[in-house]
XYZ file of C-alpha atoms in Angstrom:
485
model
C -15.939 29.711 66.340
C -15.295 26.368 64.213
C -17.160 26.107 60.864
C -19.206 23.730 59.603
C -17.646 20.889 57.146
C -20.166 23.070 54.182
C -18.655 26.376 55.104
C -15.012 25.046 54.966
C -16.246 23.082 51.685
C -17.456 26.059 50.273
C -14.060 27.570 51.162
C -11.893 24.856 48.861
C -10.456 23.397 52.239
C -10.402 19.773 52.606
C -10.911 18.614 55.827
C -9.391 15.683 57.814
C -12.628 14.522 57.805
C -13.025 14.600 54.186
C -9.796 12.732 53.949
C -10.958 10.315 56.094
C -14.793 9.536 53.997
C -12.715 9.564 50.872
C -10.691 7.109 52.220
C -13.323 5.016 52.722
C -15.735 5.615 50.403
C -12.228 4.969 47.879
C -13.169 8.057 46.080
C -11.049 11.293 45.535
C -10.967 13.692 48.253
C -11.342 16.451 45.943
C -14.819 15.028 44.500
C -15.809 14.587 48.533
C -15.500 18.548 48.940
C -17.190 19.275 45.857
C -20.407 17.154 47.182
C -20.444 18.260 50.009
C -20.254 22.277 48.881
C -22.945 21.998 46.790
C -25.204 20.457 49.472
C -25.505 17.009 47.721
C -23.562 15.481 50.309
C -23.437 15.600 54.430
C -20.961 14.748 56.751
C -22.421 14.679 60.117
C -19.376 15.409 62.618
C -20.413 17.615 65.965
C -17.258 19.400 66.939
C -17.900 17.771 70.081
C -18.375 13.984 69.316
C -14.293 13.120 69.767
C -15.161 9.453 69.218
C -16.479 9.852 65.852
C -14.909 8.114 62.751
C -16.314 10.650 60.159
C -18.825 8.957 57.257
C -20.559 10.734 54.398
C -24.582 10.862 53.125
C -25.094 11.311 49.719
C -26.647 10.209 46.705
C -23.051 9.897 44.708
C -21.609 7.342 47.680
C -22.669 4.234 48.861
C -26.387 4.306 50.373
C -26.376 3.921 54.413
C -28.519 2.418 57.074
C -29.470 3.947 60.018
C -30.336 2.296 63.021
C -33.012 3.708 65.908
C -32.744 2.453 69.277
C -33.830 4.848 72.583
C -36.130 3.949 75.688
C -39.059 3.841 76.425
C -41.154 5.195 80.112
C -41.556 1.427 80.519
C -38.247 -0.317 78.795
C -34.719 0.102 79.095
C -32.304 1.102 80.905
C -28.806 2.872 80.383
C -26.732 -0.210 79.868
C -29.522 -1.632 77.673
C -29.161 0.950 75.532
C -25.558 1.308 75.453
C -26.011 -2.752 74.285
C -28.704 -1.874 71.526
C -25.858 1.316 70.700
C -23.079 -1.619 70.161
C -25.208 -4.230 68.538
C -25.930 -1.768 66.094
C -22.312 -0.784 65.173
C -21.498 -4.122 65.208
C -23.774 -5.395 62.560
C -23.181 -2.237 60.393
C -25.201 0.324 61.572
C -23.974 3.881 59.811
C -25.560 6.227 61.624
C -27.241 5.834 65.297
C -31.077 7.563 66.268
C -31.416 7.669 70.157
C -35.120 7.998 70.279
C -35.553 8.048 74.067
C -38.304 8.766 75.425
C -37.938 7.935 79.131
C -35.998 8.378 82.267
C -32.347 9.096 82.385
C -32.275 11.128 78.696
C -29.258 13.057 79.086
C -26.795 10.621 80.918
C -27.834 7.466 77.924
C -27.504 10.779 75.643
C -24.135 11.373 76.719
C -23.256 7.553 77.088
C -24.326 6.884 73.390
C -22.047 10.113 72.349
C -19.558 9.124 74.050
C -19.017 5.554 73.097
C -20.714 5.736 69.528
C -17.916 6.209 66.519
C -20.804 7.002 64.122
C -22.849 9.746 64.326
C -25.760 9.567 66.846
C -29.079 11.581 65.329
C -32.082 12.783 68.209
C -35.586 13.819 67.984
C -35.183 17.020 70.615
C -38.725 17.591 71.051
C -39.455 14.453 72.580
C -37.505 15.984 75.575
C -38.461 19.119 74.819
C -42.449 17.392 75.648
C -41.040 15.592 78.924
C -39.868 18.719 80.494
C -42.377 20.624 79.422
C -45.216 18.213 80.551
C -47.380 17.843 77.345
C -47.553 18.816 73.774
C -49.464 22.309 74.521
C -47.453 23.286 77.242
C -44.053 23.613 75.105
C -42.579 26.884 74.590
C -40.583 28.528 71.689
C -37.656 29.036 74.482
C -37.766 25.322 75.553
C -37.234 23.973 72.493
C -34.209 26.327 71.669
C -32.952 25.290 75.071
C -33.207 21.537 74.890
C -32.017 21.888 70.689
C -28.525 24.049 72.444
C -28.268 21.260 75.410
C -28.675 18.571 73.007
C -25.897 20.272 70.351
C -23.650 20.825 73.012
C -23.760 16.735 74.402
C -22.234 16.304 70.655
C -25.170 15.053 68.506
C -24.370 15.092 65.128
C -27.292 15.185 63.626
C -31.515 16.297 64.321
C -34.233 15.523 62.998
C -36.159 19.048 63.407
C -40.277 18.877 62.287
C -40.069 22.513 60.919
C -42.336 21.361 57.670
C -45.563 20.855 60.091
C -47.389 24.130 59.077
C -51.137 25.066 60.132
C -52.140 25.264 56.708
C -51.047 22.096 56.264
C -53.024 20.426 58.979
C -56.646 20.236 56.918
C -55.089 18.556 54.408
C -55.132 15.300 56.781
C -58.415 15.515 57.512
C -59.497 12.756 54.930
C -56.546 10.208 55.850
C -56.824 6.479 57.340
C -54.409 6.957 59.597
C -53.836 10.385 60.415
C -50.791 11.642 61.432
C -48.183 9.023 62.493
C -45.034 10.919 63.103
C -44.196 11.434 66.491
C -43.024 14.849 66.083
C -45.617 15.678 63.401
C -48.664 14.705 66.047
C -47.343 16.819 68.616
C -46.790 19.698 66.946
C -50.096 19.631 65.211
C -51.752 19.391 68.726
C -49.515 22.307 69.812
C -50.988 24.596 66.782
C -54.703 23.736 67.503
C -54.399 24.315 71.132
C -52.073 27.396 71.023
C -53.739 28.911 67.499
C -49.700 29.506 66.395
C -48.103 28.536 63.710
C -45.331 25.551 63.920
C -42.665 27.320 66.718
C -40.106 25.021 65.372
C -40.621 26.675 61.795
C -40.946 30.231 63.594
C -37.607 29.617 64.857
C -36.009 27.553 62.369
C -33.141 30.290 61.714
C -32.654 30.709 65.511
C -32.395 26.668 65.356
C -30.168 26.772 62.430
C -27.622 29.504 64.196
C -27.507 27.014 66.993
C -26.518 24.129 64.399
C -23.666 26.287 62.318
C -22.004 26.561 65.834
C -21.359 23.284 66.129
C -21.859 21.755 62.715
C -24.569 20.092 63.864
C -26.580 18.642 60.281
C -30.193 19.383 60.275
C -32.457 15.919 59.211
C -35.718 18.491 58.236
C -38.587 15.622 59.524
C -41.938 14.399 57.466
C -44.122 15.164 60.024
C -46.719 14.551 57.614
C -45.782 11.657 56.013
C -47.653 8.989 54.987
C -48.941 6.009 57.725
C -50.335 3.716 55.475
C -50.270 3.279 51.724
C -53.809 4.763 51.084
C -52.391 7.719 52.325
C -49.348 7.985 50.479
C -48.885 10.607 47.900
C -51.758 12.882 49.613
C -51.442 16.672 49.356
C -50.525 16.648 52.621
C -47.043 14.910 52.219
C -46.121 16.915 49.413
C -47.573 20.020 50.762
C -44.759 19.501 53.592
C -41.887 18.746 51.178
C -42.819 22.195 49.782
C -42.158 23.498 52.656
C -38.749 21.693 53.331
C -37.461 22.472 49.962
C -37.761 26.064 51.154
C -36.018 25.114 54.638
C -33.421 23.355 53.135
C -32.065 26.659 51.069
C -32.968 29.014 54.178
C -30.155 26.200 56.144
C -27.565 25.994 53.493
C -27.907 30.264 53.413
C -26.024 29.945 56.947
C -23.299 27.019 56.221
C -25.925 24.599 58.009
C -25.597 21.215 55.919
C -28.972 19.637 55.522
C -30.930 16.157 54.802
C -34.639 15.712 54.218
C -36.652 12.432 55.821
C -38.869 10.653 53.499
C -42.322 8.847 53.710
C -42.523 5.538 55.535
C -45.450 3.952 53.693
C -45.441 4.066 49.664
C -46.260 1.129 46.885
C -44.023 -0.493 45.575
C -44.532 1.636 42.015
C -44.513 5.064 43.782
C -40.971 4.774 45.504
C -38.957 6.108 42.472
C -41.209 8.604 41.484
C -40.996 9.890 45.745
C -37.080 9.694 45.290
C -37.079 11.867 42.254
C -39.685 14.349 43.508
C -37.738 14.841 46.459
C -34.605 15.355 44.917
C -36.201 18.158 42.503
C -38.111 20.155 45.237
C -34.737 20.046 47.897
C -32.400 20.653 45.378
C -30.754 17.641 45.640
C -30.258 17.624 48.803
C -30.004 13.950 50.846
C -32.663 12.278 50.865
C -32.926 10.020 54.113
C -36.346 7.429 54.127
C -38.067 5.844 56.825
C -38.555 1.894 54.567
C -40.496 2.649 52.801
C -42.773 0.097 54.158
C -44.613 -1.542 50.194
C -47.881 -3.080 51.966
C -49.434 -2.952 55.435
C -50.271 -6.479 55.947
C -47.496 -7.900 57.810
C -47.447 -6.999 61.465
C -44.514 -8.770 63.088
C -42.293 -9.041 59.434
C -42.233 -5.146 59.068
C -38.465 -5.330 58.541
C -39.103 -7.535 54.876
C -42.123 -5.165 54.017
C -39.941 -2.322 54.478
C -36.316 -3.612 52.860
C -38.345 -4.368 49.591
C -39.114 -0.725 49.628
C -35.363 0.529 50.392
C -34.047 -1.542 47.983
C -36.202 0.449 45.438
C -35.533 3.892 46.917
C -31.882 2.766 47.522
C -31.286 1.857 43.190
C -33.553 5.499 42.234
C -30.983 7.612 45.123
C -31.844 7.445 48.299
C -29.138 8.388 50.014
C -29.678 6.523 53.502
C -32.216 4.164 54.540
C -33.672 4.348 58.005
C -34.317 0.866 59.136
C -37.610 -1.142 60.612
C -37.292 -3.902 62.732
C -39.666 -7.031 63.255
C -41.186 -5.425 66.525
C -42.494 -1.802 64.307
C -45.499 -1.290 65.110
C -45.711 -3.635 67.900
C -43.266 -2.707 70.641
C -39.894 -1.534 71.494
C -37.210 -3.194 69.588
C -34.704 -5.181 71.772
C -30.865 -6.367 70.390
C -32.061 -8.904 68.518
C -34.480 -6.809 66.901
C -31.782 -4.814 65.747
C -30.007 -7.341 64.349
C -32.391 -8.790 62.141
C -33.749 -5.074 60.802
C -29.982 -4.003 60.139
C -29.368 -7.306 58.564
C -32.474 -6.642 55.883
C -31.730 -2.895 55.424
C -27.428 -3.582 54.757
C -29.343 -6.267 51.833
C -31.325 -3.367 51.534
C -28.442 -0.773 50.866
C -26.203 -3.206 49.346
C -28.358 -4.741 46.658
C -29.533 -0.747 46.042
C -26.023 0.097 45.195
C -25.086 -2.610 42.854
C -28.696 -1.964 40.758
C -27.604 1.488 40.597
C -24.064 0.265 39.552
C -21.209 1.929 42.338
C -18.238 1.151 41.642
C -16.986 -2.159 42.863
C -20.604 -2.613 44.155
C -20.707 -6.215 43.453
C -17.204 -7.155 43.622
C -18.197 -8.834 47.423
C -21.321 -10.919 45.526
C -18.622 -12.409 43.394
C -16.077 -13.038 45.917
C -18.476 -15.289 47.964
C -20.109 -17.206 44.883
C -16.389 -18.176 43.949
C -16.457 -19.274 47.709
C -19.563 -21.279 47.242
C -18.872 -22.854 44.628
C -15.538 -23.844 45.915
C -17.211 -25.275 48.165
C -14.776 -23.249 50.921
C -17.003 -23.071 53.996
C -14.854 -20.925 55.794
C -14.295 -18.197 53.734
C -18.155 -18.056 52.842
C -18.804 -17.394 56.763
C -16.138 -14.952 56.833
C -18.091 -13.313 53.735
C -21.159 -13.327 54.748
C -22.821 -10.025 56.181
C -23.689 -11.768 59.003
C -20.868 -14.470 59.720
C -22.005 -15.703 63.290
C -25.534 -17.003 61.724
C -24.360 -17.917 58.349
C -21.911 -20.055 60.772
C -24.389 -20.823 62.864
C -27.034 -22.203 60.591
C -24.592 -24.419 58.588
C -23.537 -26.029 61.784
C -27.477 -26.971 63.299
C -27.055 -29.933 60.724
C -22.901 -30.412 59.776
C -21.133 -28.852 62.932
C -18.065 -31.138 62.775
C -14.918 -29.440 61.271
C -14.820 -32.241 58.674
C -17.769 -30.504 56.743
C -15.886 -27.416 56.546
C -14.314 -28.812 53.701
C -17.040 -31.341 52.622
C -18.595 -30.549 48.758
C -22.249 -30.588 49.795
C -24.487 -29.351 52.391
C -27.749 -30.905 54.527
C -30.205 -29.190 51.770
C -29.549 -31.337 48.444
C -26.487 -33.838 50.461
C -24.083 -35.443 48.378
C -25.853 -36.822 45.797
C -27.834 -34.057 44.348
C -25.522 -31.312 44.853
C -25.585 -29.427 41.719
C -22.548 -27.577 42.095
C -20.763 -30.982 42.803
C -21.992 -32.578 39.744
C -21.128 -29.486 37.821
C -17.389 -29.622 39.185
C -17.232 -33.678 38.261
C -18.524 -32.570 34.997
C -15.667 -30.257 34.360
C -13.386 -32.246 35.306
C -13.399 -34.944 32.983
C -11.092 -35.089 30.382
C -11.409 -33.626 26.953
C -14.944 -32.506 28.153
C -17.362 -29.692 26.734
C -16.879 -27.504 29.751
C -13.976 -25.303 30.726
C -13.346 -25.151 34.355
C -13.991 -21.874 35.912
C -12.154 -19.637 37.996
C -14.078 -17.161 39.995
C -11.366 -15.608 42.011
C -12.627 -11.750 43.036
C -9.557 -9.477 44.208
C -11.114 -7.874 47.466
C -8.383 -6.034 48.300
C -8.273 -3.967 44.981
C -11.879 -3.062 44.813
C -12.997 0.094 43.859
C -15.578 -0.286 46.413
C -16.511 1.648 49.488
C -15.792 0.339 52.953
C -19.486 -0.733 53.399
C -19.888 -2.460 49.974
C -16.699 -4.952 50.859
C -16.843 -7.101 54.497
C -16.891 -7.113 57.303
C -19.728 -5.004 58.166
C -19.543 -3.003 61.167
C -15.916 -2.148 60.190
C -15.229 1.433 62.344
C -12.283 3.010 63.960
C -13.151 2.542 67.464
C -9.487 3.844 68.732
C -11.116 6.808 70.525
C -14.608 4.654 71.686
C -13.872 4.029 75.687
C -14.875 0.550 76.564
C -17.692 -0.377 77.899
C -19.458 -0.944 81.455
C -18.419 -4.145 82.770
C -22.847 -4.423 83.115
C -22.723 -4.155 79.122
C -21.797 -7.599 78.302
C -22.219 -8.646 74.787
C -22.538 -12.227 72.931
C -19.628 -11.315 70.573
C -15.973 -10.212 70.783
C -16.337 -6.497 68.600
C -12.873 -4.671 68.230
C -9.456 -5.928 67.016
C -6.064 -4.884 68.634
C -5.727 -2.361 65.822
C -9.367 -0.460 67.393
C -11.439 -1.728 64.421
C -14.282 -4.506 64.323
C -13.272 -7.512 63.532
C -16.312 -9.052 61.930
């Protein structure tokens, strides 16, 4: 049988896939293994995912986004989701959460696996419910079956709900909201109709024999965690991280490596303090948070709420940010959707890491204010984190190729452009001010891959193409397999 990356870790072997994070995380392999071996790290890598380019979660690399897409019983289809699966890599999605819920669950399953090279996450007991035909009628057995099935297909990751426990469930009584996980809701109507505890706790070393087998990482879920922000910090969220604190030694005890999901709704004054709790009570394990979203007030903008929060929980050590698109809340998110949420969580991630000072962090900030304010159009789109609308929006109001190189834009025009009047200033003779060079060498950065551009920058060598159906508004690979902006 193969061992996990934490067993081999543990062992003093460095892997080729530890090669390949150090290589882009520009970091020594050596330091890789050692994060990883004392649980502080995760490389999520299913023996069975061939088209994976391997990526690390930790709180000592740079912070990553994950993106959810899935169906719905009403939206979506498989080529729709193998679109949402590409926009996402595209525009710098780390990690992948197919959080189907509808028809065709294993063939998108084993389309997103197949053409996804980063690792694809699953809830299992939402198919674990559809087969089973409701909450109450789910059985230990099922969800060890659909847990194997889904291992098997080549997720790399699952987000398992083993912190839910009956004693737990009073504790929510007093709440505004209630329960608002997914998982969390069904398993608590599972224990009050059944009068057992949590069967995904019961059998959480049965689950975590299944997951050494194929070095599959478990993401232990916050079933409990807090829907709005008058119910953040209750009992009952921290009476669950208890609990996962204990799950996450009771994993690592059988080579399983392990991160822990975090609340969704916090203030903005509490996200630190949730960062650092959660690191204490898990051991340092990864922490991995849903936003947090910093007020409920904004229906429809969910995606700003919740990167103001990330930000904050990326800077105190978060060690990936889950992201929230404009539609939370309010429907099923479509491609654009996942555009714009990725968009505010790789600001998110990105502005995280240079607070908390990575190295090389900010070297990309530099290189495209020197860029600005040298006026060099071109090389700011091919900056930006988003070239196509940085491109795009410049062009509503200059499209000609002549403003490419012209010294002002449409906002202040030529008179009033301060950076203009600056340069003129400079450039008089024998005057006060120096002229400034703000040249940034990309290319020796000490930063990681996702801290320097392009985003969405993957080996997609071993990614088949996709359906001729699946036809998407932008050209994604190079000639050399990797994405090209």
């Amino acid at each position: 049988m193969s061992r996990t990356q934490l067993a081999r870790a543990r062992d003093g072997e460095i892997t080729d896939a530890m090669e390949r994070v150090a290589e882009r995380e520009n970091r020594d392999p050596a330091f890789v293994r050692e994060q990883v071996a004392a649980g502080q790290a995760v490389i999520p890598a299913n023996h069975d995912h061939a088209a994976l380019d391997p990526m690390i979660i930790g709180r000592e690399f740079a912070t990553k986004v994950n993106a959810n897409i899935g169906n719905s019983e009403t939206t979506s289809d498989l080529d729709g989701e193998l679109r949402k699966l590409h926009t996402a890599v595209h525009y710098g999605a780390d990690t992948v959460m197919d959080l189907s819920t509808g028809d065709d669950l294993d063939e998108i399953r084993r389309a997103n696996v197949e053409h996804s090279p980063v690792p694809i996450g699953t809830v299992p007991i939402y198919e674990a419910v559809k087969r089973a035909g409701g909450a109450a009628e789910l059985t230990h057995e099922l969800l060890l079956d659909v847990i194997e099935k889904q291992a098997e297909q080549g997720v790399d990751y699952m987000t398992i709900h083993a912190g839910v426990r009956m004693e737990h469930l009073p504790l929510t009584d007093g709440r505004t909201t209630g329960i608002v996980s997914r998982g969390g809701s069904i398993l608590a109507q599972w224990m009050e109709e059944n009068g057992m505890q949590n069967p995904l706790y019961a059998k959480f070393e049965e689950i975590c024999e299944i997951f050494r087998e194929h070095d599959v990482t478990v993401s232990l879920g916050d079933g409990l965690r807090p829907g709005c922000l008058a119910d953040a910090g209750d009992e009952a969220q921290f009476a669950e991280l208890e609990t996962l604190g204990e799950l996450t030694r009771v994993a690592w005890d059988r080579d399983v490596q392990v991160m822990v999901e975090g609340p969704g709704h916090v203030p903005l004054d509490d996200v630190a303090d949730n960062v650092e709790r959660q690191q204490e009570v898990c051991d340092g394990a990864p922490f991995y948070l849903l936003g947090p979203l910093v007020t409920d007030v904004a229906p429809g903008y969910d995606h700003i709420t919740s990167a103001i929060g990330a930000t904050e929980a990326a800077r105190a050590g978060a060690a990936m940010l889950c992201y929230v698109t404009p539609k939370e809340h309010l429907g099923l998110p479509e491609a654009e959707d996942v555009r714009d949420g990725l968009a505010a969580y790789r600001i998110a991630a990105h502005a995280g890491d240079v607070a908390a000072g990575l190295p090389g962090a900010r070297d990309w900030d530099d290189a495209l204010s020197a860029a600005r304010y040298d006026f060099d159009w071109r090389r700011q789109f091919d900056l930006a984190l988003d070239p196509e609308r940085a491109r795009a929006y410049h062009d509503q109001t200059l499209p000609g190729d002549n403003y490419k190189e012209a010294r002002f834009c449409s906002m202040c025009g030529v008179e009033f452009c301060s950076m203009r009047i600056d340069q003129d200033a400079r450039d008089v003779a024998d005057g006060e001010m120096d002229a400034i060079d703000g040249a940034t060498d990309l290319e020796s950065s000490a930063a990681a891959e996702v801290n320097l551009p392009p985003t969405g920058t993957h080996d997609m060598s071993r990614v088949p193409d996709l359906p001729e159906a699946v036809s998407p508004d932008h050209d994604h690979a190079t000639e050399s397999g990797e994405a090209d902006d």
